[in-house]
Amino acid sequence: MQYVFPPMPSVTVPTTGNQDFPVHRVYCVGRNYADHAIEMGHDPDREPPFFFTKPADAIVQDGATIPYPKATADLHHEVELVIALGSGGSDIPLEQAADHIFGYAVGIDLTRRDLQKTAKDLSRPWDTAKAFDQSAPCGAIRPASEIGHPDTGHISLTINGETRQQGDIAAMIWKGPEIVAYLSTLFELQAGDLIFTGTPAGVGPVNRGDQLHAELDRVGSLDLTIA
């Protein structure tokens, strides 16, 4: 087959088993912790989950240094549990959803908060605020065969050694299997899909030169430097 130009290389995330996980799509759940919903000015009651997406090539691996993104003066961090799917499907029953999960990682949903605020004020999509280049740092994926399907665990993010976010994934409004089952009613999920599951309270600004460290009990850690 001849191409107009060489195809882009596939996007992968390493696993703790020294294999590469090929990424298909990146889905993100909005406002999935009550305390974060409150800090963003919303009612934390258990409404149906809502989703946005990032491109696969927004993935950034552990230990990377990335530039401060364009077009923002208010870049924010959001530490999250990430679900990695090993198989997919449509209309997956809740009792079968965990069977589709290959493993878990810790990630950071970087957000151009000023652009998000403008989009919200004008009832416009969030793409420019969420789906920009290098906006989805993700640590190594730990297989569920090693750790099961964690529904509790301390999650935290520090900047230059100072704790900015901390919580427990037990506080997620929608749990991992519930997210997979619900999302499969909206999309045909595929092996290689990543799902960022929402962030606890404490989101805030990231500045040039900052060193970020994210950690989730039993799952792993992630380090990122903003150039």
XYZ file of N, CA and C in Angstrom:
681
model
N 0.849 -1.195 0.000
C 0.000 0.000 0.000
C 0.882 1.243 0.000
N 0.519 2.210 -0.808
C 1.244 3.468 -0.858
C 0.441 4.549 -0.142
N 1.144 5.354 0.649
C 0.512 6.428 1.409
C 0.896 7.787 0.814
N 0.026 8.751 0.988
C 0.333 10.113 0.578
C 1.532 10.632 1.364
N 1.588 10.282 2.639
C 2.722 10.589 3.515
C 2.831 9.460 4.518
N 3.960 9.278 5.171
C 4.109 8.158 6.111
C 3.093 8.252 7.243
N 2.430 7.143 7.580
C 1.453 7.189 8.679
C 2.137 7.463 10.007
N 1.382 8.086 10.903
C 1.911 8.381 12.228
C 2.161 7.089 12.992
N 3.203 7.054 13.811
C 3.433 5.856 14.624
C 2.308 5.674 15.643
N 2.065 4.434 16.038
C 1.009 4.156 17.000
C 1.376 4.731 18.367
N 0.362 5.121 19.113
C 0.543 5.649 20.462
C 0.458 4.492 21.447
N 1.401 4.393 22.341
C 1.410 3.316 23.325
C 1.689 3.861 24.715
N 1.291 3.080 25.710
C 1.626 3.331 27.110
C 2.283 2.065 27.632
N 3.408 2.166 28.334
C 4.027 0.951 28.866
C 3.181 0.328 29.966
N 3.344 -0.970 30.145
C 2.729 -1.655 31.273
C 3.815 -2.064 32.246
N 3.416 -2.416 33.446
C 4.394 -2.850 34.439
C 4.964 -4.224 34.097
N 4.379 -4.887 33.102
C 4.891 -6.172 32.657
C 5.841 -6.061 31.483
N 6.365 -4.838 31.246
C 7.337 -4.591 30.173
C 6.770 -4.869 28.782
N 5.474 -4.638 28.632
C 4.830 -4.688 27.329
C 4.237 -3.319 27.041
N 3.985 -3.039 25.769
C 3.362 -1.780 25.390
C 1.871 -1.983 25.156
N 1.089 -1.046 25.640
C -0.367 -1.060 25.492
C -0.723 -0.085 24.375
N -1.216 -0.556 23.227
C -1.562 0.357 22.129
C -2.860 1.099 22.425
N -2.827 2.411 22.288
C -3.973 3.246 22.647
C -4.880 3.439 21.441
N -6.175 3.220 21.665
C -7.184 3.435 20.616
C -7.833 4.803 20.780
N -8.579 4.997 21.854
C -9.223 6.287 22.137
C -9.001 6.642 23.600
N -9.195 7.926 23.901
C -9.101 8.406 25.282
C -10.427 9.079 25.632
N -11.151 8.477 26.578
C -12.393 9.043 27.103
C -12.134 9.604 28.496
N -12.895 10.618 28.866
C -12.747 11.232 30.193
C -14.133 11.449 30.798
N -14.240 11.190 32.099
C -15.497 11.391 32.823
C -15.431 12.730 33.551
N -16.461 13.523 33.422
C -16.499 14.821 34.087
C -17.166 14.756 35.448
N -16.644 15.513 36.401
C -17.260 15.708 37.719
C -17.681 14.395 38.375
N -16.718 13.478 38.561
C -17.044 12.166 39.118
C -16.706 12.046 40.599
N -16.325 13.153 41.253
C -16.143 13.203 42.709
C -17.011 14.346 43.229
N -17.760 14.086 44.286
C -18.668 15.107 44.807
C -17.919 16.365 45.223
N -16.738 16.205 45.878
C -16.035 17.390 46.359
C -15.538 18.252 45.202
N -15.145 17.610 44.080
C -14.720 18.393 42.916
C -15.922 19.066 42.259
N -17.073 18.365 42.196
C -18.267 18.983 41.635
C -18.629 20.248 42.418
N -18.517 20.173 43.739
C -18.836 21.329 44.583
C -17.865 22.466 44.330
N -16.544 22.149 44.253
C -15.567 23.223 44.075
C -15.708 23.892 42.705
N -16.314 23.171 41.729
C -16.542 23.751 40.414
C -17.926 24.384 40.294
N -18.672 24.410 41.436
C -19.941 25.110 41.470
C -21.135 24.303 41.004
N -21.066 22.955 41.142
C -22.153 22.106 40.661
C -22.734 21.273 41.789
N -23.947 20.762 41.563
C -24.621 19.883 42.508
C -23.972 18.497 42.444
N -23.534 17.947 43.582
C -22.844 16.664 43.551
C -23.754 15.439 43.519
N -25.062 15.628 43.408
C -25.959 14.478 43.368
C -25.596 13.558 42.200
N -25.960 12.284 42.322
C -25.528 11.262 41.376
C -26.339 11.337 40.079
N -25.972 12.307 39.227
C -26.582 12.416 37.913
C -25.864 11.450 36.957
N -26.475 11.127 35.809
C -25.782 10.258 34.856
C -24.421 10.835 34.483
N -23.422 9.972 34.278
C -22.089 10.488 33.948
C -22.087 11.156 32.575
N -21.189 12.128 32.410
C -21.002 12.714 31.085
C -19.531 12.608 30.719
N -19.256 12.670 29.412
C -17.926 12.348 28.914
C -17.437 13.410 27.936
N -16.123 13.528 27.857
C -15.464 14.251 26.772
C -14.283 13.392 26.343
N -13.637 13.759 25.264
C -12.557 12.933 24.736
C -11.296 13.762 24.519
N -10.197 13.054 24.455
C -8.914 13.615 24.049
C -8.372 12.737 22.923
N -7.560 13.296 22.010
C -6.971 12.439 20.978
C -5.942 11.493 21.578
N -5.777 10.344 20.945
C -4.814 9.369 21.458
C -3.416 9.962 21.558
N -3.050 10.824 20.611
C -1.692 11.359 20.641
C -1.519 12.496 21.649
N -2.550 12.742 22.475
C -2.381 13.647 23.621
C -1.699 12.932 24.786
N -1.541 11.601 24.693
C -0.908 10.828 25.756
C 0.548 11.246 25.931
N 0.964 11.389 27.192
C 2.344 11.693 27.567
C 2.776 10.628 28.564
N 3.933 10.031 28.354
C 4.381 8.960 29.224
C 5.093 9.484 30.466
N 5.201 8.627 31.454
C 5.860 8.928 32.723
C 7.276 9.462 32.496
N 7.626 10.512 33.242
C 8.969 11.064 33.190
C 9.194 12.114 32.125
N 8.151 12.458 31.379
C 8.305 13.394 30.266
C 8.436 14.832 30.747
N 9.036 15.643 29.909
C 9.042 17.095 30.059
C 8.280 17.669 28.883
N 7.266 18.483 29.173
C 6.435 19.042 28.103
C 6.415 20.562 28.210
N 6.177 21.251 27.101
C 6.091 22.712 27.163
C 4.786 23.175 27.787
N 4.821 24.357 28.368
C 3.570 24.985 28.810
C 2.728 25.209 27.562
N 1.452 24.796 27.564
C 0.659 24.842 26.328
C 0.350 26.254 25.861
N 0.067 26.356 24.594
C -0.289 27.627 23.975
C -1.675 28.086 24.420
N -1.922 29.367 24.240
C -3.265 29.949 24.306
C -3.917 29.878 25.680
N -3.114 29.765 26.753
C -3.705 29.757 28.081
C -2.806 30.498 29.059
N -3.425 31.087 30.058
C -2.695 31.656 31.186
C -3.128 30.993 32.480
N -3.867 29.860 32.376
C -4.412 29.206 33.563
C -4.504 27.697 33.324
N -3.344 27.043 33.262
C -3.277 25.596 33.088
C -3.511 24.923 34.435
N -4.405 23.922 34.493
C -4.730 23.244 35.739
C -4.407 21.756 35.658
N -4.113 21.185 36.831
C -3.887 19.750 36.991
C -5.150 19.082 37.522
N -5.394 17.829 37.081
C -6.483 17.003 37.610
C -5.979 15.556 37.647
N -5.651 15.049 38.835
C -5.131 13.694 38.958
C -6.278 12.689 38.910
N -6.072 11.551 38.227
C -7.179 10.629 37.998
C -6.722 9.167 37.941
N -7.619 8.277 38.329
C -7.497 6.860 38.023
C -7.834 6.673 36.548
N -7.005 5.883 35.847
C -7.224 5.604 34.432
C -7.524 4.114 34.256
N -8.601 3.819 33.531
C -8.969 2.438 33.198
C -8.448 2.135 31.794
N -7.803 0.981 31.631
C -7.311 0.538 30.324
C -8.083 -0.713 29.911
N -8.755 -0.646 28.771
C -9.591 -1.757 28.322
C -8.790 -2.762 27.485
N -8.971 -4.027 27.803
C -8.337 -5.089 27.042
C -9.249 -5.698 26.004
N -10.537 -5.399 26.093
C -11.520 -5.825 25.095
C -12.673 -4.835 25.145
N -13.510 -4.869 24.128
C -14.565 -3.865 24.045
C -15.916 -4.468 23.747
N -16.806 -3.615 23.217
C -18.146 -4.041 22.879
C -19.144 -2.924 23.077
N -20.373 -3.190 22.725
C -21.482 -2.251 22.913
C -22.466 -2.831 23.916
N -23.109 -1.947 24.678
C -24.142 -2.356 25.635
C -23.650 -3.474 26.548
N -22.492 -3.268 27.120
C -21.882 -4.266 28.002
C -22.671 -4.313 29.317
N -23.138 -5.478 29.739
C -23.848 -5.570 31.020
C -22.916 -5.210 32.175
N -23.470 -4.580 33.192
C -22.671 -4.144 34.326
C -21.892 -5.304 34.949
N -22.532 -6.459 35.071
C -21.885 -7.594 35.731
C -20.731 -8.167 34.901
N -20.624 -7.769 33.634
C -19.533 -8.232 32.782
C -18.488 -7.153 32.510
N -18.742 -5.939 32.978
C -17.887 -4.809 32.599
C -16.449 -4.985 33.065
N -16.246 -5.477 34.292
C -14.885 -5.632 34.809
C -14.068 -6.603 33.971
N -14.738 -7.559 33.313
C -14.029 -8.539 32.493
C -13.334 -7.888 31.295
N -13.765 -6.687 30.919
C -13.197 -5.993 29.770
C -12.012 -5.110 30.155
N -11.721 -4.990 31.436
C -10.658 -4.097 31.899
C -9.341 -4.852 31.966
N -8.349 -4.377 31.208
C -7.016 -4.977 31.249
C -6.256 -4.552 32.500
N -6.352 -3.261 32.844
C -5.585 -2.779 33.990
C -5.871 -1.326 34.295
N -5.011 -0.752 35.138
C -5.237 0.587 35.676
C -3.926 1.372 35.716
N -4.053 2.694 35.639
C -2.901 3.586 35.739
C -3.344 4.849 36.462
N -2.371 5.690 36.792
C -2.683 7.022 37.298
C -2.365 8.013 36.181
N -3.250 8.983 35.995
C -3.070 9.960 34.932
C -3.362 11.368 35.417
N -3.061 12.324 34.566
C -3.357 13.733 34.843
C -4.099 14.318 33.644
N -5.286 14.812 33.889
C -6.050 15.521 32.864
C -5.648 16.993 32.941
N -4.760 17.412 32.045
C -4.370 18.825 32.004
C -5.475 19.620 31.313
N -5.781 20.784 31.882
C -6.935 21.566 31.429
C -6.572 23.035 31.296
N -6.877 23.615 30.145
C -6.742 25.069 29.983
C -8.016 25.685 30.571
N -7.947 25.989 31.881
C -9.154 26.348 32.623
C -9.790 27.628 32.105
N -8.996 28.590 31.675
C -9.572 29.828 31.162
C -10.363 29.579 29.882
N -9.854 28.693 29.019
C -10.602 28.371 27.805
C -11.853 27.557 28.127
N -11.772 26.719 29.152
C -12.958 25.964 29.561
C -14.047 26.898 30.092
N -13.647 27.876 30.894
C -14.624 28.819 31.434
C -15.322 29.580 30.304
N -14.547 30.026 29.327
C -15.139 30.730 28.202
C -16.111 29.825 27.451
N -15.716 28.565 27.236
C -16.594 27.627 26.540
C -17.889 27.408 27.320
N -17.780 27.252 28.640
C -18.981 27.072 29.456
C -19.885 28.297 29.382
N -19.281 29.471 29.496
C -20.069 30.706 29.482
C -20.833 30.874 28.168
N -20.235 30.377 27.069
C -20.848 30.532 25.752
C -21.560 29.261 25.281
N -21.666 28.264 26.190
C -22.309 26.981 25.862
C -21.681 26.337 24.627
N -20.351 26.341 24.614
C -19.606 25.760 23.503
C -18.884 24.490 23.963
N -18.428 23.659 23.023
C -17.699 22.437 23.388
C -16.397 22.759 24.133
N -15.887 21.748 24.830
C -14.689 21.903 25.658
C -13.391 21.526 24.936
N -13.456 21.213 23.648
C -12.297 20.626 22.981
C -11.017 21.435 23.154
N -11.096 22.744 22.971
C -9.874 23.549 23.075
C -9.328 23.572 24.499
N -10.189 23.335 25.477
C -9.769 23.360 26.875
C -9.198 22.025 27.323
N -9.618 20.942 26.699
C -9.275 19.603 27.187
C -8.445 18.778 26.207
N -8.642 18.954 24.914
C -8.103 18.016 23.928
C -6.869 18.557 23.201
N -6.082 19.372 23.882
C -4.912 19.962 23.237
C -3.720 19.006 23.281
N -2.651 19.376 22.613
C -1.459 18.541 22.541
C -0.895 18.266 23.933
N -0.517 17.003 24.174
C 0.168 16.585 25.401
C -0.662 16.878 26.662
N -1.974 16.717 26.532
C -2.871 17.048 27.649
C -3.262 15.846 28.489
N -2.706 14.648 28.167
C -3.136 13.437 28.864
C -1.937 12.612 29.356
N -1.156 13.119 30.304
C -0.081 12.306 30.890
C -0.658 11.057 31.542
N 0.024 9.918 31.339
C -0.462 8.649 31.871
C 0.715 7.789 32.301
N 0.644 7.258 33.511
C 1.680 6.382 34.020
C 1.568 4.987 33.448
N 2.497 4.128 33.834
C 2.474 2.738 33.371
C 1.209 2.039 33.850
N 0.695 1.153 33.014
C -0.536 0.426 33.319
C -0.198 -0.841 34.091
N -0.861 -1.010 35.239
C -0.682 -2.228 36.033
C -1.856 -3.165 35.754
N -1.584 -4.391 35.300
C -2.678 -5.296 34.928
C -3.587 -5.633 36.107
N -4.873 -5.778 35.803
C -5.829 -6.199 36.826
C -5.529 -7.609 37.323
N -4.831 -8.395 36.519
C -4.450 -9.735 36.960
C -3.515 -9.700 38.159
N -2.846 -8.549 38.382
C -1.942 -8.381 39.525
C -2.633 -7.775 40.736
N -3.550 -6.844 40.486
C -4.103 -6.052 41.595
C -5.616 -6.152 41.714
N -6.266 -6.923 40.851
C -7.714 -6.956 40.874
C -8.286 -5.660 40.311
N -9.461 -5.293 40.788
C -10.140 -4.082 40.318
C -10.304 -3.145 41.521
N -9.327 -2.255 41.736
C -9.341 -1.435 42.956
C -10.533 -0.488 43.000
N -11.236 -0.496 44.141
C -12.324 0.458 44.347
C -12.049 1.362 45.541
N -10.883 1.184 46.170
C -10.404 2.104 47.195
C -8.916 2.332 46.939
N -8.398 3.420 47.473
C -6.981 3.697 47.330
C -6.715 5.190 47.363
N -5.665 5.579 48.078
C -5.301 6.987 48.197
C -4.705 7.480 46.888
N -5.228 8.594 46.390
C -4.736 9.213 45.166
C -4.281 10.630 45.498
N -3.148 11.043 44.944
C -2.611 12.351 45.309
C -1.794 12.934 44.170
N -1.605 14.247 44.237
C -0.738 14.959 43.305
C 0.014 16.026 44.074
N 1.334 16.072 43.862
C 2.158 17.117 44.449
C 2.796 17.942 43.334
N 3.060 19.191 43.635
C 3.812 20.066 42.739
C 5.004 20.600 43.510
N 6.186 20.309 43.006
C 7.434 20.710 43.660
C 7.459 20.260 45.119
N 6.904 19.058 45.363
C 6.911 18.464 46.698
C 5.772 18.893 47.595
N 4.942 19.813 47.165
C 3.805 20.300 47.970
C 2.522 19.613 47.521
N 1.797 19.021 48.462
C 0.564 18.318 48.123
C -0.507 19.301 47.676
N -1.066 19.046 46.501
C -2.128 19.891 45.960
C -3.476 19.168 45.924
N -3.453 17.888 45.597
C -4.683 17.099 45.566
C -4.461 15.802 46.322
N -5.470 15.389 47.067
C -5.449 14.064 47.662
C -6.885 13.644 47.961
N -7.112 12.357 47.869
C -8.436 11.814 48.118
C -8.369 10.304 48.051
N -9.518 9.685 47.894
C -9.583 8.236 47.794
C -10.522 7.897 46.645
N -10.116 6.941 45.804
C -10.971 6.608 44.667
C -12.293 5.982 45.112
N -12.399 5.610 46.392
C -13.685 5.138 46.921
C -14.748 6.229 46.835
N -14.328 7.494 46.717
C -15.264 8.613 46.662
C -15.787 8.877 45.251
N -15.362 8.081 44.272
C -15.901 8.269 42.925
C -17.410 8.039 42.935
N -18.147 8.915 42.301
C -19.596 8.789 42.235
C -19.967 7.571 41.385
N -19.344 7.444 40.222
C -19.528 6.293 39.340
C -18.260 5.458 39.391
N -18.395 4.177 39.720
C -17.254 3.284 39.863
C -16.809 2.768 38.488
N -15.624 2.146 38.455
C -15.037 1.721 37.195
C -15.947 0.881 36.317
N -16.467 -0.244 36.794
C -17.348 -1.060 35.957
C -18.611 -0.311 35.514
N -19.156 0.540 36.381
C -20.333 1.321 35.996
C -20.004 2.262 34.837
N -18.813 2.870 34.889
C -18.399 3.775 33.818
C -18.281 3.023 32.503
N -17.627 1.848 32.542
C -17.455 1.054 31.326
C -18.814 0.662 30.752
N -19.704 0.173 31.593
C -21.014 -0.256 31.118
C -21.800 0.902 30.511
N -21.803 2.046 31.190
C -22.559 3.201 30.683
C -21.950 3.723 29.388
N -20.614 3.856 29.352
C -19.945 4.382 28.158
C -20.207 3.490 26.949
N -20.352 2.182 27.182
C -20.582 1.255 26.073
C -21.979 1.394 25.476
N -22.874 2.136 26.137
C -24.179 2.427 25.544
C -24.106 3.618 24.599
N -22.989 4.349 24.658
C -22.810 5.536 23.822
C -21.834 5.314 22.675
N -20.853 4.431 22.893
C -19.828 4.121 21.898
C -19.597 2.613 21.885
N -19.141 2.103 20.750
C -18.636 0.738 20.732
C -17.196 0.786 21.231
N -16.976 0.325 22.437
C -15.657 0.372 23.036
C -14.739 -0.645 22.365
N -13.431 -0.362 22.427
C -12.445 -1.204 21.774
C -11.302 -1.504 22.732
N -10.623 -2.629 22.491
C -9.363 -2.868 23.183
C -8.415 -1.712 22.880
N -7.755 -1.212 23.908
C -6.877 -0.060 23.732
C -7.485 1.255 24.161
N -8.764 1.257 24.506
C -9.381 2.492 25.007
C -8.889 2.782 26.434
N -8.633 4.044 26.702
C -8.319 4.517 28.044
C -9.460 5.392 28.537
N -9.795 5.260 29.815
C -10.862 6.073 30.402
C -10.311 6.772 31.639
N -10.184 8.098 31.574
C -9.826 8.904 32.733
C -11.112 9.105 33.536
N -11.091 8.753 34.830
C -12.340 8.569 35.578
C -12.748 9.739 36.464
N -12.121 10.895 36.329
C -12.502 12.047 37.132
C -11.509 12.321 38.242
N -11.626 13.504 38.840
C -10.611 13.978 39.783
C -11.231 14.422 41.103
N -10.522 14.226 42.218
C -10.999 14.768 43.493
C -10.760 16.277 43.571
N -11.188 16.874 44.663
C -11.034 18.321 44.846
C -9.558 18.696 44.931
N -9.303 19.995 44.754
C -7.952 20.519 44.890
C -7.294 20.914 43.591
N -8.049 20.874 42.489
C -7.453 21.253 41.211
C -6.953 22.693 41.299
N -5.893 22.967 40.541
C -5.317 24.302 40.611
C -4.270 24.512 39.545
N -3.614 25.685 39.567
C -2.731 26.077 38.471
C -1.398 25.334 38.458
N -0.896 25.186 37.251
C 0.442 24.650 36.995
C 1.239 25.729 36.285
N 2.485 25.935 36.718
C 3.310 26.993 36.155
C 4.549 26.435 35.464
N 5.178 27.252 34.662
C 6.413 26.852 33.996
C 7.463 26.484 35.045
N 8.143 25.368 34.799
C 9.169 24.909 35.717
C 8.678 23.970 36.795
N 7.363 23.768 36.905
C 6.812 22.908 37.958
C 7.120 21.438 37.680
N 7.327 20.707 38.770
C 7.497 19.261 38.706
C 6.300 18.612 39.398
N 5.549 17.821 38.649
C 4.334 17.178 39.147
C 4.614 15.710 39.441
N 4.070 15.246 40.552
C 4.168 13.826 40.907
C 2.780 13.360 41.314
N 2.254 12.381 40.578
C 0.947 11.794 40.877
C 1.148 10.366 41.353
N 0.297 9.930 42.277
C 0.460 8.595 42.846
C -0.894 8.034 43.243
N -1.050 6.722 43.035
C -2.275 6.020 43.419
C -1.884 4.690 44.036
N -2.334 4.451 45.263
C -1.995 3.222 45.981
C -2.235 1.993 45.119
N -1.260 1.088 45.125
C -1.308 -0.206 44.443
C -1.219 -0.095 42.931
N -1.526 1.082 42.380
C -1.576 1.221 40.918
C -0.258 1.733 40.354
N 0.268 2.827 40.919
C 1.540 3.336 40.411
C 1.654 4.830 40.565
N 2.615 5.396 39.853
C 2.917 6.816 39.971
C 3.215 7.399 38.583
N 3.346 8.709 38.547
C 3.567 9.440 37.299
C 4.303 10.723 37.634
N 5.386 10.996 36.908
C 6.135 12.242 37.069
C 6.127 13.013 35.773
N 5.983 14.334 35.900
C 5.870 15.208 34.739
C 6.510 16.552 35.072
N 7.255 17.099 34.134
C 7.856 18.417 34.291
C 7.306 19.345 33.228
N 6.936 20.557 33.643
C 6.491 21.590 32.703
C 7.690 22.470 32.380
N 8.073 22.506 31.120
C 9.299 23.236 30.731
C 9.089 24.738 30.888
